[in-house]
C-alpha cells in the first residue's frame, strides 16, 4: 500500500506542480504527518523532491524528472479516463484505487498528448448525477476496506463472513460462498450461495466483511451474465408479485419501464396510448409507481388498485379545495 501511495505522490507532483502537505494529504486520504514521512522516504530513494518555504510554498519535483511507466496512445488513455467517470468503481469500493489509476494513466501519456487527452475526457460525461428532470442518481458508495475484503474473497475463492443489514431487518453475521460481483445502474451486488442456496447481497448493506481461509464451495467457471439473468428473472416472477393492466401515455412509458419489475406491451389504443401488462413487487410498489405518472397512466385492473388510487386522488383534491390562502398566510 505504501509503495502505491509513494507512486501516487510523485504523479501528483508531476501533474500539478508544487503542492502543500495538507493538499497532498487530502488527495491521498492520509494525515499530513504521513505525507511528510513519505517525502523523506522519496528523498532517501533518490527522487528529486524539494520543499519551497513561505506562504505559497510546498513540495515540488526538480524540472525534467520522469517516472518509468508504460506508455499509452491517445485513444487508449481517453477510453480509460472516460471509463473512470462511471460510478461502478464506487459501487465496488474502488474509489481510491481508481483515482490512483487515473493519475498513472495521465502520466503514462507522452507530453504532447497529455493535455489533449485530459481536455478530451472533460468533453464527455457518462451517467451524470441527475437527469433532465433533476432526478438524482442513486449510486451507493462502498467503503474501500469492505470492498477490498469482499474482492479478495471473490478472487481467491475463499469463504466470506459478512455482517449484513437487509431492508427493515436488524444486521446479522452470515458466512457465504462468494461467486462474483455485479454492478447494475451503479449499484454493486455480491452473488453468492449460503448453505447451497442462491443469495444476492447489495454491497452497500454490508457493514463488515472478513475473508476466511476456507475454500468456497463454488463452480470453477461461471457465466455471470447468465447467472444474473436467472436471478433477476426469479426475483421478478417469483413470490407474491402483482400484475397490473394499465394504459400509459407513450411519452411517459419509459418511466414505467424503469420502475416496474417487468413490462409487456399488449396493444396500442386508438388514441395512441399503450396498453401494457406491468409486474410490480407488491401492492405498495404498484401504487407508488403509478401515482408518479399522475394523469399519464390509467389502471385498468385490478379494480381494487383503481379504487385505492381514486381515493388517494380525492384526498389530495379535497386538501386543495379549501379556502383560498391569503398572502399573509403564505
Short mmCIF file of N, CA and C in Angstrom, two decimals, residues 38-153:
data_model
loop_
_atom_site.label_atom_id
_atom_site.label_comp_id
_atom_site.label_asym_id
_atom_site.label_seq_id
_atom_site.Cartn_x
_atom_site.Cartn_y
_atom_site.Cartn_z
N UNK A 38 6.48 10.30 3.90
CA UNK A 38 6.64 9.80 2.53
C UNK A 38 7.62 10.67 1.73
N UNK A 39 7.58 11.98 1.95
CA UNK A 39 8.51 12.88 1.27
C UNK A 39 9.95 12.52 1.65
N UNK A 40 10.17 12.25 2.93
CA UNK A 40 11.51 11.85 3.39
C UNK A 40 11.94 10.55 2.74
N UNK A 41 11.00 9.60 2.62
CA UNK A 41 11.33 8.32 2.00
C UNK A 41 11.68 8.49 0.53
N UNK A 42 10.96 9.35 -0.16
CA UNK A 42 11.27 9.60 -1.58
C UNK A 42 12.64 10.24 -1.74
N UNK A 43 12.95 11.19 -0.88
CA UNK A 43 14.26 11.84 -0.95
C UNK A 43 15.39 10.84 -0.71
N UNK A 44 15.18 9.96 0.28
CA UNK A 44 16.19 8.95 0.59
C UNK A 44 16.37 7.97 -0.56
N UNK A 45 15.30 7.77 -1.37
CA UNK A 45 15.37 6.85 -2.50
C UNK A 45 15.92 7.52 -3.76
N UNK A 46 16.25 8.80 -3.67
CA UNK A 46 16.84 9.48 -4.80
C UNK A 46 15.87 10.24 -5.69
N UNK A 47 14.61 10.31 -5.29
CA UNK A 47 13.64 11.08 -6.06
C UNK A 47 13.87 12.56 -5.76
N UNK A 48 14.08 13.41 -6.77
CA UNK A 48 14.43 14.82 -6.54
C UNK A 48 13.24 15.68 -6.12
N UNK A 49 12.75 15.48 -4.92
CA UNK A 49 11.66 16.28 -4.40
C UNK A 49 12.24 17.29 -3.41
N UNK A 50 11.78 18.51 -3.48
CA UNK A 50 12.33 19.54 -2.60
C UNK A 50 11.19 20.39 -2.04
N UNK A 51 11.46 21.09 -0.94
CA UNK A 51 10.47 21.93 -0.27
C UNK A 51 10.73 23.39 -0.60
N UNK A 52 9.65 24.12 -0.84
CA UNK A 52 9.73 25.57 -1.02
C UNK A 52 9.04 26.22 0.17
N UNK A 53 9.75 27.06 0.87
CA UNK A 53 9.23 27.68 2.08
C UNK A 53 8.36 28.88 1.73
N UNK A 54 7.66 29.37 2.73
CA UNK A 54 6.87 30.57 2.56
C UNK A 54 5.38 30.30 2.51
N UNK A 55 4.62 31.40 2.41
CA UNK A 55 3.16 31.31 2.46
C UNK A 55 2.61 30.45 1.34
N UNK A 56 3.17 30.56 0.14
CA UNK A 56 2.70 29.81 -1.01
C UNK A 56 3.62 28.64 -1.32
N UNK A 57 4.35 28.17 -0.32
CA UNK A 57 5.31 27.10 -0.53
C UNK A 57 4.66 25.74 -0.61
N UNK A 58 5.48 24.73 -0.67
CA UNK A 58 5.00 23.36 -0.74
C UNK A 58 6.11 22.47 -1.24
N UNK A 59 5.75 21.33 -1.76
CA UNK A 59 6.73 20.38 -2.27
C UNK A 59 6.63 20.32 -3.80
N UNK A 60 7.76 20.08 -4.42
CA UNK A 60 7.81 20.02 -5.89
C UNK A 60 8.93 19.10 -6.31
N UNK A 61 8.91 18.68 -7.58
CA UNK A 61 9.97 17.87 -8.17
C UNK A 61 10.86 18.76 -9.01
N UNK A 62 12.12 18.38 -9.10
CA UNK A 62 13.01 19.12 -9.98
C UNK A 62 12.51 19.01 -11.42
N UNK A 63 12.58 20.09 -12.19
CA UNK A 63 12.10 20.07 -13.58
C UNK A 63 12.80 18.97 -14.38
N UNK A 64 12.03 18.31 -15.22
CA UNK A 64 12.61 17.28 -16.09
C UNK A 64 12.57 15.89 -15.53
N UNK A 65 12.12 15.73 -14.26
CA UNK A 65 12.07 14.38 -13.69
C UNK A 65 10.93 13.59 -14.32
N UNK A 66 11.18 12.33 -14.73
CA UNK A 66 10.18 11.49 -15.36
C UNK A 66 10.12 10.15 -14.64
N UNK A 67 8.95 9.62 -14.51
CA UNK A 67 8.77 8.28 -13.97
C UNK A 67 8.75 7.29 -15.12
N UNK A 68 9.09 6.03 -14.84
CA UNK A 68 9.12 5.00 -15.86
C UNK A 68 7.79 4.24 -15.82
N UNK A 69 6.90 4.60 -16.72
CA UNK A 69 5.61 3.93 -16.81
C UNK A 69 5.34 3.55 -18.25
N UNK A 70 4.59 2.47 -18.44
CA UNK A 70 4.26 2.03 -19.79
C UNK A 70 3.43 3.09 -20.50
N UNK A 71 3.79 3.41 -21.76
CA UNK A 71 3.07 4.43 -22.49
C UNK A 71 1.74 3.93 -23.04
N UNK A 72 0.82 4.84 -23.23
CA UNK A 72 -0.47 4.55 -23.83
C UNK A 72 -0.67 5.52 -24.98
N UNK A 73 -1.39 5.07 -26.01
CA UNK A 73 -1.71 6.03 -27.06
C UNK A 73 -2.92 6.86 -26.64
N UNK A 74 -3.26 7.85 -27.46
CA UNK A 74 -4.30 8.81 -27.09
C UNK A 74 -5.64 8.13 -26.86
N UNK A 75 -6.07 7.28 -27.78
CA UNK A 75 -7.38 6.65 -27.66
C UNK A 75 -7.47 5.70 -26.47
N UNK A 76 -6.38 4.98 -26.19
CA UNK A 76 -6.37 4.07 -25.03
C UNK A 76 -6.51 4.86 -23.73
N UNK A 77 -5.76 5.94 -23.62
CA UNK A 77 -5.84 6.76 -22.40
C UNK A 77 -7.21 7.41 -22.27
N UNK A 78 -7.76 7.90 -23.38
CA UNK A 78 -9.07 8.53 -23.33
C UNK A 78 -10.14 7.53 -22.90
N UNK A 79 -10.06 6.29 -23.42
CA UNK A 79 -11.03 5.26 -23.04
C UNK A 79 -11.00 5.01 -21.54
N UNK A 80 -9.79 4.95 -20.97
CA UNK A 80 -9.68 4.72 -19.53
C UNK A 80 -10.15 5.92 -18.73
N UNK A 81 -9.84 7.12 -19.18
CA UNK A 81 -10.28 8.31 -18.48
C UNK A 81 -11.80 8.43 -18.47
N UNK A 82 -12.43 8.12 -19.60
CA UNK A 82 -13.89 8.17 -19.68
C UNK A 82 -14.50 7.09 -18.82
N UNK A 83 -13.93 5.88 -18.89
CA UNK A 83 -14.44 4.78 -18.06
C UNK A 83 -14.35 5.13 -16.59
N UNK A 84 -13.32 5.88 -16.23
CA UNK A 84 -13.14 6.25 -14.83
C UNK A 84 -14.19 7.22 -14.32
N UNK A 85 -14.99 7.79 -15.23
CA UNK A 85 -16.02 8.72 -14.78
C UNK A 85 -17.29 8.01 -14.37
N UNK A 86 -17.38 6.70 -14.59
CA UNK A 86 -18.58 5.96 -14.24
C UNK A 86 -18.58 5.65 -12.75
N UNK A 87 -19.76 5.30 -12.24
CA UNK A 87 -19.90 5.07 -10.80
C UNK A 87 -19.61 3.67 -10.35
N UNK A 88 -19.28 2.76 -11.27
CA UNK A 88 -19.06 1.37 -10.88
C UNK A 88 -17.95 1.21 -9.86
N UNK A 89 -16.90 2.03 -9.97
CA UNK A 89 -15.80 1.92 -9.01
C UNK A 89 -16.28 2.20 -7.60
N UNK A 90 -17.15 3.20 -7.43
CA UNK A 90 -17.69 3.49 -6.11
C UNK A 90 -18.55 2.32 -5.61
N UNK A 91 -19.28 1.70 -6.52
CA UNK A 91 -20.16 0.60 -6.13
C UNK A 91 -19.36 -0.59 -5.64
N UNK A 92 -18.12 -0.75 -6.09
CA UNK A 92 -17.30 -1.88 -5.69
C UNK A 92 -16.25 -1.48 -4.64
N UNK A 93 -16.33 -0.26 -4.12
CA UNK A 93 -15.35 0.17 -3.13
C UNK A 93 -13.98 0.41 -3.73
N UNK A 94 -13.94 0.87 -4.98
CA UNK A 94 -12.68 1.08 -5.69
C UNK A 94 -12.42 2.55 -5.96
N UNK A 95 -13.01 3.45 -5.17
CA UNK A 95 -12.86 4.87 -5.41
C UNK A 95 -11.41 5.33 -5.35
N UNK A 96 -10.70 4.99 -4.28
CA UNK A 96 -9.31 5.42 -4.13
C UNK A 96 -8.39 4.77 -5.16
N UNK A 97 -8.49 3.44 -5.39
CA UNK A 97 -7.66 2.84 -6.44
C UNK A 97 -7.92 3.45 -7.81
N UNK A 98 -9.18 3.82 -8.09
CA UNK A 98 -9.49 4.44 -9.38
C UNK A 98 -8.76 5.76 -9.53
N UNK A 99 -8.79 6.60 -8.48
CA UNK A 99 -8.11 7.89 -8.53
C UNK A 99 -6.62 7.70 -8.79
N UNK A 100 -6.02 6.69 -8.11
CA UNK A 100 -4.60 6.42 -8.31
C UNK A 100 -4.33 5.95 -9.73
N UNK A 101 -5.20 5.08 -10.25
CA UNK A 101 -5.01 4.57 -11.60
C UNK A 101 -5.12 5.68 -12.64
N UNK A 102 -6.05 6.61 -12.43
CA UNK A 102 -6.22 7.70 -13.39
C UNK A 102 -4.98 8.60 -13.43
N UNK A 103 -4.36 8.80 -12.27
CA UNK A 103 -3.13 9.60 -12.25
C UNK A 103 -2.04 8.90 -13.07
N UNK A 104 -1.96 7.58 -12.97
CA UNK A 104 -0.95 6.83 -13.72
C UNK A 104 -1.25 6.86 -15.21
N UNK A 105 -2.53 6.80 -15.55
CA UNK A 105 -2.90 6.86 -16.96
C UNK A 105 -2.46 8.18 -17.57
N UNK A 106 -2.75 9.27 -16.89
CA UNK A 106 -2.37 10.59 -17.41
C UNK A 106 -0.86 10.71 -17.51
N UNK A 107 -0.15 10.20 -16.51
CA UNK A 107 1.30 10.33 -16.51
C UNK A 107 1.95 9.47 -17.58
N UNK A 108 1.27 8.38 -17.98
CA UNK A 108 1.85 7.48 -18.97
C UNK A 108 1.83 8.06 -20.38
N UNK A 109 1.06 9.12 -20.61
CA UNK A 109 0.98 9.71 -21.94
C UNK A 109 2.23 10.52 -22.29
N UNK A 110 2.56 10.57 -23.55
CA UNK A 110 3.63 11.49 -23.98
C UNK A 110 3.23 12.93 -23.65
N UNK A 111 4.22 13.77 -23.43
CA UNK A 111 3.93 15.15 -23.05
C UNK A 111 3.02 15.83 -24.06
N UNK A 112 3.21 15.55 -25.35
CA UNK A 112 2.44 16.23 -26.38
C UNK A 112 0.96 15.83 -26.37
N UNK A 113 0.67 14.64 -25.84
CA UNK A 113 -0.71 14.14 -25.87
C UNK A 113 -1.43 14.28 -24.53
N UNK A 114 -0.68 14.58 -23.47
CA UNK A 114 -1.29 14.58 -22.13
C UNK A 114 -2.40 15.62 -22.03
N UNK A 115 -2.13 16.84 -22.43
CA UNK A 115 -3.14 17.90 -22.33
C UNK A 115 -4.33 17.61 -23.24
N UNK A 116 -4.06 17.05 -24.44
CA UNK A 116 -5.14 16.75 -25.37
C UNK A 116 -6.09 15.72 -24.80
N UNK A 117 -5.55 14.63 -24.24
CA UNK A 117 -6.38 13.56 -23.69
C UNK A 117 -7.16 14.05 -22.47
N UNK A 118 -6.50 14.82 -21.61
CA UNK A 118 -7.19 15.33 -20.42
C UNK A 118 -8.33 16.24 -20.81
N UNK A 119 -8.09 17.11 -21.79
CA UNK A 119 -9.16 18.01 -22.25
C UNK A 119 -10.29 17.21 -22.90
N UNK A 120 -9.94 16.18 -23.68
CA UNK A 120 -10.95 15.38 -24.36
C UNK A 120 -11.84 14.67 -23.34
N UNK A 121 -11.24 14.17 -22.26
CA UNK A 121 -12.04 13.46 -21.26
C UNK A 121 -13.03 14.39 -20.58
N UNK A 122 -12.73 15.70 -20.57
CA UNK A 122 -13.63 16.66 -19.96
C UNK A 122 -14.80 17.00 -20.88
N UNK A 123 -14.73 16.55 -22.13
CA UNK A 123 -15.79 16.82 -23.10
C UNK A 123 -16.82 15.69 -23.14
N UNK A 124 -16.62 14.67 -22.33
CA UNK A 124 -17.53 13.51 -22.31
C UNK A 124 -17.99 13.29 -20.89
N UNK A 125 -19.31 13.18 -20.70
CA UNK A 125 -19.86 12.93 -19.37
C UNK A 125 -20.71 11.66 -19.43
N UNK A 126 -20.37 10.68 -18.60
CA UNK A 126 -21.08 9.42 -18.55
C UNK A 126 -21.90 9.35 -17.27
N UNK A 127 -23.20 9.10 -17.39
CA UNK A 127 -24.08 8.94 -16.24
C UNK A 127 -23.96 10.10 -15.24
N UNK A 128 -24.47 11.30 -15.59
CA UNK A 128 -24.42 12.42 -14.64
C UNK A 128 -25.26 12.14 -13.41
N UNK A 129 -25.07 12.95 -12.38
CA UNK A 129 -25.74 12.70 -11.11
C UNK A 129 -27.24 12.95 -11.17
N UNK A 130 -27.70 13.74 -12.16
CA UNK A 130 -29.13 13.98 -12.33
C UNK A 130 -29.47 13.95 -13.81
N UNK A 131 -30.76 13.72 -14.12
CA UNK A 131 -31.20 13.75 -15.50
C UNK A 131 -31.91 15.08 -15.77
N UNK A 132 -32.60 15.20 -16.93
CA UNK A 132 -33.25 16.46 -17.28
C UNK A 132 -34.35 16.83 -16.30
N UNK A 133 -34.91 15.84 -15.61
CA UNK A 133 -35.98 16.12 -14.66
C UNK A 133 -35.43 16.33 -13.25
N UNK A 134 -34.11 16.48 -13.15
CA UNK A 134 -33.43 16.72 -11.87
C UNK A 134 -33.59 15.56 -10.90
N UNK A 135 -33.83 14.36 -11.45
CA UNK A 135 -33.90 13.20 -10.58
C UNK A 135 -32.49 12.73 -10.28
N UNK A 136 -32.10 12.64 -9.01
CA UNK A 136 -30.72 12.27 -8.69
C UNK A 136 -30.48 10.79 -8.93
N UNK A 137 -29.24 10.45 -9.28
CA UNK A 137 -28.88 9.05 -9.39
C UNK A 137 -28.72 8.48 -7.98
N UNK A 138 -28.66 7.16 -7.89
CA UNK A 138 -28.67 6.53 -6.58
C UNK A 138 -27.43 5.68 -6.34
N UNK A 139 -26.28 6.17 -6.79
CA UNK A 139 -25.05 5.43 -6.55
C UNK A 139 -24.81 5.29 -5.05
N UNK A 140 -24.53 4.07 -4.62
CA UNK A 140 -24.28 3.80 -3.21
C UNK A 140 -22.82 3.40 -3.06
N UNK A 141 -22.04 4.26 -2.43
CA UNK A 141 -20.61 4.00 -2.28
C UNK A 141 -20.37 2.90 -1.25
N UNK A 142 -19.32 2.13 -1.48
CA UNK A 142 -18.89 1.07 -0.58
C UNK A 142 -17.52 1.45 -0.05
N UNK A 143 -17.30 1.27 1.23
CA UNK A 143 -16.01 1.66 1.80
C UNK A 143 -14.90 0.83 1.17
N UNK A 144 -13.71 1.46 1.05
CA UNK A 144 -12.58 0.76 0.45
C UNK A 144 -12.23 -0.50 1.23
N UNK A 145 -12.33 -0.44 2.56
CA UNK A 145 -11.95 -1.59 3.40
C UNK A 145 -12.87 -2.78 3.15
N UNK A 146 -14.18 -2.54 3.17
CA UNK A 146 -15.13 -3.63 2.95
C UNK A 146 -15.02 -4.13 1.52
N UNK A 147 -14.93 -3.20 0.56
CA UNK A 147 -14.82 -3.60 -0.83
C UNK A 147 -13.60 -4.47 -1.08
N UNK A 148 -12.46 -4.09 -0.47
CA UNK A 148 -11.23 -4.86 -0.67
C UNK A 148 -11.36 -6.26 -0.08
N UNK A 149 -11.98 -6.39 1.09
CA UNK A 149 -12.14 -7.70 1.72
C UNK A 149 -13.04 -8.60 0.89
N UNK A 150 -14.14 -8.03 0.37
CA UNK A 150 -15.04 -8.82 -0.47
C UNK A 150 -14.34 -9.24 -1.75
N UNK A 151 -13.63 -8.33 -2.40
CA UNK A 151 -12.93 -8.67 -3.64
C UNK A 151 -11.90 -9.76 -3.43
N UNK A 152 -11.16 -9.68 -2.32
CA UNK A 152 -10.14 -10.70 -2.05
C UNK A 152 -10.77 -12.08 -1.95
N UNK A 153 -11.89 -12.16 -1.24
CA UNK A 153 -12.55 -13.46 -1.09
C UNK A 153 -13.07 -13.98 -2.43
#
